[in-house]
Amino acid sequence: MKVLRPRSADEALRLFSENPLALPFSGGTDLMVAWNMGSLNGKPVLDLSAIREWIGIRKMPGGLAVGALTTHAELRDHPEIRRNFPLLAAACAAVGSVQIQNRGTLGGNIANASPAGDTFPALAVYEARVRTISRHGRRNIPFLHMFAGVKKTALNQTELIEAVELPFLHAKPARQVFRKVGTRAAQAISKTVAAGLVWLEKGGAIKEFRFALGSMAPTVRRLAAAEAFLKGRTPSSSAIETAAGLLTKDVHPIDDFRSTAEYRLEVSRNILRSFLGT
Amino acid sequence: MARIAVGFAFGAIKKIQFDPCCPWKDAVVADTKDIPGENCVATIEADQPLLAPGRVMHPMEPILLVAHPDRNKVWQAARHVQITYEERDPVLTIEESLARKQLLRGTDNVFKEYLIERGSVKDGFLEAAHIVEGEYRTPPQEHAYIEPNGMAAWVEENGAIVVAGSMQCPYYVQKALKRIFPGRNIRVIQAVTGGAFGGKEDYPSMLAGHVALLALKSRKPVKMLYDRSEDMAATTKRHPSIVRHRTGLTKDGRLTAQDIDIVFDGGAYITLSPVVLSRGTLHATGPYACPNVRVRSRAVATNTPPNGAFRGFGAPQTLFAVEAHWEKIAQETGLDPLKLRRRNLVKEGSVMATGQVLKESVSASEALERCVARASYEAARLSHASVNRKPGPVWKGMGLALVHHGPGFTGSGEVMLASRAAVALNRDGMVSVLAATTEMGQGEATVLTQIVAETLGLDMSLVRVETPDTAKVPNSGPTVASRTTMIIGNILMKASLKLKDKVAKELGAFPTTAKGLKAAGRKLCAKGPLHFEEEYQKPPEIVWNEAAYKGDAYGVYGYEAIIVDLSVDRLTYEVKVDRVFTSTDVGRAIHPDLVRGQIAGGTVQGLGWALTENAVFSRGSMANSQFTNYVIPTFADAPAMDLDIIENPYPRGPYGAKGIGELPHNAPAPAVVAAVRQATGLLITELPVLPEKICHGMLMKKGRTS
Amino acid sequence: MKISVNGRKRSYTGPAFKRLIDVLREDFGLTGTKEGCGEGECGACTVLLDGRPVASCLIPVEHAEGRKIETVESLAPGKALNPLQKSFLEEAASQCGICTPGVLLTAWSWVRAGGSADRQAIRRHLSGNLCRCTGYQSIVDAVVKTIKRRIR
């Protein structure tokens, strides 16, 4: 099997263009399982793990840039992330186990495009942008546009994820929530995973509301209909109920061996109800 | 090496083709034609083939075996075999089997059937003020031992086949191999074995047959290690069950009739189903005295991999039903589940459904009362009820269960096994324990050492347990059925006493120091070890009539009460077990740490079965055969446990001990159901108690669905 | 390539993508590391990579190049047991033992980093290590005992 291990971004882009079928590889928490089962079909591997410039969290104007190869453990423990993006830190602490958090990378997680990606709802409400790079240049892709379906991204053939940009929030939210509902207390796959932010007017009306759900559709979803409905309204119980009813405008969960559509929907609604209620 | 299966549940194999573009040169392939003797893996019967003989009965049935010096090339080779087949509509559930969708076995798909009758249930129902019916279902449970199955084999120069691997029962493996390789010397050695819980009782015979067949054909040592997914998909599970109860009670809750119908899904072959069903049947009434009982039970065939032994061996299924049924009775009659148990539990002198009179060491009441006191059960239930009336993040629930378990083989099983074990004084002054009994983490090596050392008055360091190797140790039977401490311990105690007598006769006294033993060894063992082997002797007062299925089904029972205290999240319906209290009668705790280890481990396995473990089958195959998707408890799921050991000695057990390995798995599931009922008002009668079921129940209660 | 294993520099010359667990067991003869699932779910193959617990079944050996690996064999290089192992023995925290090497290393990474004796925090840290025998309580007891002894 051919293994390419570039030491710099430039080398990576060159090798990738020479080996367009190569499989980008970072922490290996998903791909090593497939490799061991012999199901990578002898594809060449583009092992990105030695590209130091893509590791770590840096300040940028108006936000933070998280290198694609930054692990969930680094994000979980990073003081700037914990202060400014606590829902992301909480999500990283809920990914797999400590062993997986120490190896799995944010870029790898995004490129893997699982519908159950635990960090995705947080990235969606923080309105992160994915910075990609190829020999043709860079692109900044809004997080919600990053996914095309189950295990499918918007990346084109020659693109790699370089970093995830997190813009600082314009104001401190009145309330925030991250909630992962998995198959067990730890080391679990999500049945539903939610992240929410809300800002209130002085009078108590909702100024802005952002809420995202994972495992509820082929890709992570923001609740566009509920968000729009609630803007400017006071979160009365009838308004909250209407918003909860609007979930199905944006998500359509399924029955599988991990859970049921009914459960996923009702529990997501409960999380929303509890978040907006007092 | 790899085994090749086709993944369809039922049908005929038409043609097997080997893709010529694959380099087959270095690979060794074995099929049914290579089997020198019978194509079977003998357990109770010999109906399960070693390799599918032209037709498959379940999706994981092995058809061909491939060995290659390079692991990756095995997989490549396996992918280059094309099997053409004709699939028939498979039988996938108990209901389909009973409806005879296809005939897989005999004329009715029934592997085995039992009937127990005591008194007259008809009269009992006439006498009853309340009659309550219920149906209870349990799913297949995967053992999920952390070490997968694995086996190696080689052929010695003299033609003997040697097999070494992970197993509970070396002599079972040997018995199976003798029919596959008639006339050959077969030696089976237990390698260090990781947890088993029944999962390495019968399946290792299959694996051993496979590696031995390839070793014989290739004339090279062959090793086969199952990866996790194959292990989960191909090996045995706890039998899924449907148990129906119809119960008559007087106005104040005294049992007048128990009419119980049990069906277990045996899978595609009979394997151990008759004995699993027997234990399930005999425990079906729970530890309660009822004058009128009828228990009818059947194990049926389906096109799924055979189900087999798993800690509790049929008892957890039927005890789940009888214990959860108290909640149904409470729901319908308004009687209190604790008082119902107090009124009906067995005491000394009580008569079981088989007519067995409980003469001694009956601790049902003591276990129940101690557990209730330690958990402050009644006060906690009241306090939970008040929490549940107010708003808050969780609903709280506390539930209890009371169970029993007969250690050792059922009925005349121990007589038929006629187990043998030995102790020997060696020339080097060490005392050996010789038994085929296997260590798999439960601590048998420690406990048997203790029993022998104690009987001889020696320090434990002077006793060693020899490796279970059929060439070196007598057949002490399988390491199953909570029988090791009680049965093998007893045999070894007797053998130790004979050794002690003999040495004392020769030397005046049995030496108890290392130096003294060394001298004794030199003096008495010049021609070889001083060896004393004993066989199991049935206590004459234990009487079982196999034909009538009546009498002393077990020599004694262990008892356990459990109280589960849990919270149900009001947003997500997730169940968090906060605390568990157990009070367990073990007869005598030979090694209290190991006893607690068995109780704690069995309890958490039982909680897993109760709450999250759900082997999902699709077209006869396990669809979630990964640790990611078959969800066992983690550190974060398991509760704090208060483990209370009761010592009510069993006069016929070594130093009063009763077997303890399985009892703790019987109790948690019904207690979870009871606690969830207090928390939510929902009585969930089908395991596992998933949050999805609670959610659905709550939506139905509110009269709406999503 | 050079890898530091249990404080000793080792060189490895095989395929770059061999799994670390296989290199440890087959090339270096360190069979203390166990494989339970090959999918990073059970934690039995846990080793410490630069001091942090990782699943060695998910790591291509080239990722260990120039880095520090600690396996269970590092805990008791001589005859004396590591304090954590001593507590495991006292608390009967191991039954079949297949999960134990991984549990020990994950727990050791907690104890060595000055982790607290809070039982819930310990359970969270260890939740990537499955054990099917013990029910976990005796392991938590052993970790708490080790931490309390160190503090004293």
PDB file of N, CA and C in Angstrom, chain B residues 28 159 248 262 281 385 424 430 463 482 488 533 605 661 670 688 700:
ATOM      1  N   VAL B  28      -4.632 -22.814   1.947  1.00  0.00           N
ATOM      2  CA  VAL B  28      -5.176 -24.155   2.163  1.00  0.00           C
ATOM      3  C   VAL B  28      -6.668 -24.004   2.413  1.00  0.00           C
ATOM      4  N   GLY B 159       0.882 -38.126  15.209  1.00  0.00           N
ATOM      5  CA  GLY B 159      -0.454 -38.037  14.643  1.00  0.00           C
ATOM      6  C   GLY B 159      -1.498 -37.448  15.569  1.00  0.00           C
ATOM      7  N   GLY B 248     -53.292 -16.555  39.884  1.00  0.00           N
ATOM      8  CA  GLY B 248     -54.432 -16.380  40.768  1.00  0.00           C
ATOM      9  C   GLY B 248     -53.957 -16.014  42.166  1.00  0.00           C
ATOM     10  N   ILE B 262     -43.712 -20.835  28.573  1.00  0.00           N
ATOM     11  CA  ILE B 262     -42.386 -20.305  28.221  1.00  0.00           C
ATOM     12  C   ILE B 262     -42.020 -20.754  26.807  1.00  0.00           C
ATOM     13  N   THR B 281     -37.164 -23.334  33.046  1.00  0.00           N
ATOM     14  CA  THR B 281     -38.451 -23.889  33.481  1.00  0.00           C
ATOM     15  C   THR B 281     -38.482 -24.052  34.999  1.00  0.00           C
ATOM     16  N   ALA B 385     -41.853   9.469  45.364  1.00  0.00           N
ATOM     17  CA  ALA B 385     -43.205   9.807  44.899  1.00  0.00           C
ATOM     18  C   ALA B 385     -43.435  11.309  45.035  1.00  0.00           C
ATOM     19  N   ALA B 424      -2.431 -33.964  44.354  1.00  0.00           N
ATOM     20  CA  ALA B 424      -1.243 -34.807  44.366  1.00  0.00           C
ATOM     21  C   ALA B 424      -0.128 -34.102  45.119  1.00  0.00           C
ATOM     22  N   MET B 430       5.408 -29.633  46.547  1.00  0.00           N
ATOM     23  CA  MET B 430       4.221 -28.827  46.247  1.00  0.00           C
ATOM     24  C   MET B 430       3.012 -29.752  46.098  1.00  0.00           C
ATOM     25  N   VAL B 463       0.412 -24.713  47.351  1.00  0.00           N
ATOM     26  CA  VAL B 463      -0.538 -25.422  46.483  1.00  0.00           C
ATOM     27  C   VAL B 463      -0.522 -24.756  45.115  1.00  0.00           C
ATOM     28  N   SER B 482     -22.348 -22.345  37.829  1.00  0.00           N
ATOM     29  CA  SER B 482     -22.049 -21.990  39.230  1.00  0.00           C
ATOM     30  C   SER B 482     -21.662 -23.234  40.024  1.00  0.00           C
ATOM     31  N   ILE B 488     -16.756 -28.989  42.493  1.00  0.00           N
ATOM     32  CA  ILE B 488     -15.339 -29.355  42.358  1.00  0.00           C
ATOM     33  C   ILE B 488     -14.623 -29.118  43.686  1.00  0.00           C
ATOM     34  N   GLU B 533      -7.494 -39.194  43.514  1.00  0.00           N
ATOM     35  CA  GLU B 533      -8.549 -38.704  42.628  1.00  0.00           C
ATOM     36  C   GLU B 533      -9.894 -39.133  43.196  1.00  0.00           C
ATOM     37  N   GLN B 605     -23.853  -6.663  34.300  1.00  0.00           N
ATOM     38  CA  GLN B 605     -24.309  -7.360  33.075  1.00  0.00           C
ATOM     39  C   GLN B 605     -25.838  -7.415  33.023  1.00  0.00           C
ATOM     40  N   GLY B 661     -21.869 -17.787  40.850  1.00  0.00           N
ATOM     41  CA  GLY B 661     -21.537 -17.110  39.599  1.00  0.00           C
ATOM     42  C   GLY B 661     -22.715 -16.532  38.834  1.00  0.00           C
ATOM     43  N   PRO B 670     -35.788  -7.181  36.362  1.00  0.00           N
ATOM     44  CA  PRO B 670     -37.128  -6.879  36.866  1.00  0.00           C
ATOM     45  C   PRO B 670     -37.142  -5.710  37.849  1.00  0.00           C
ATOM     46  N   PRO B 688     -34.853  -4.592  26.078  1.00  0.00           N
ATOM     47  CA  PRO B 688     -34.396  -3.677  27.118  1.00  0.00           C
ATOM     48  C   PRO B 688     -35.343  -2.495  27.298  1.00  0.00           C
ATOM     49  N   MET B 700     -48.076   8.208  24.514  1.00  0.00           N
ATOM     50  CA  MET B 700     -49.377   7.553  24.493  1.00  0.00           C
ATOM     51  C   MET B 700     -50.219   8.018  25.681  1.00  0.00           C
TER      52      MET B 700
END
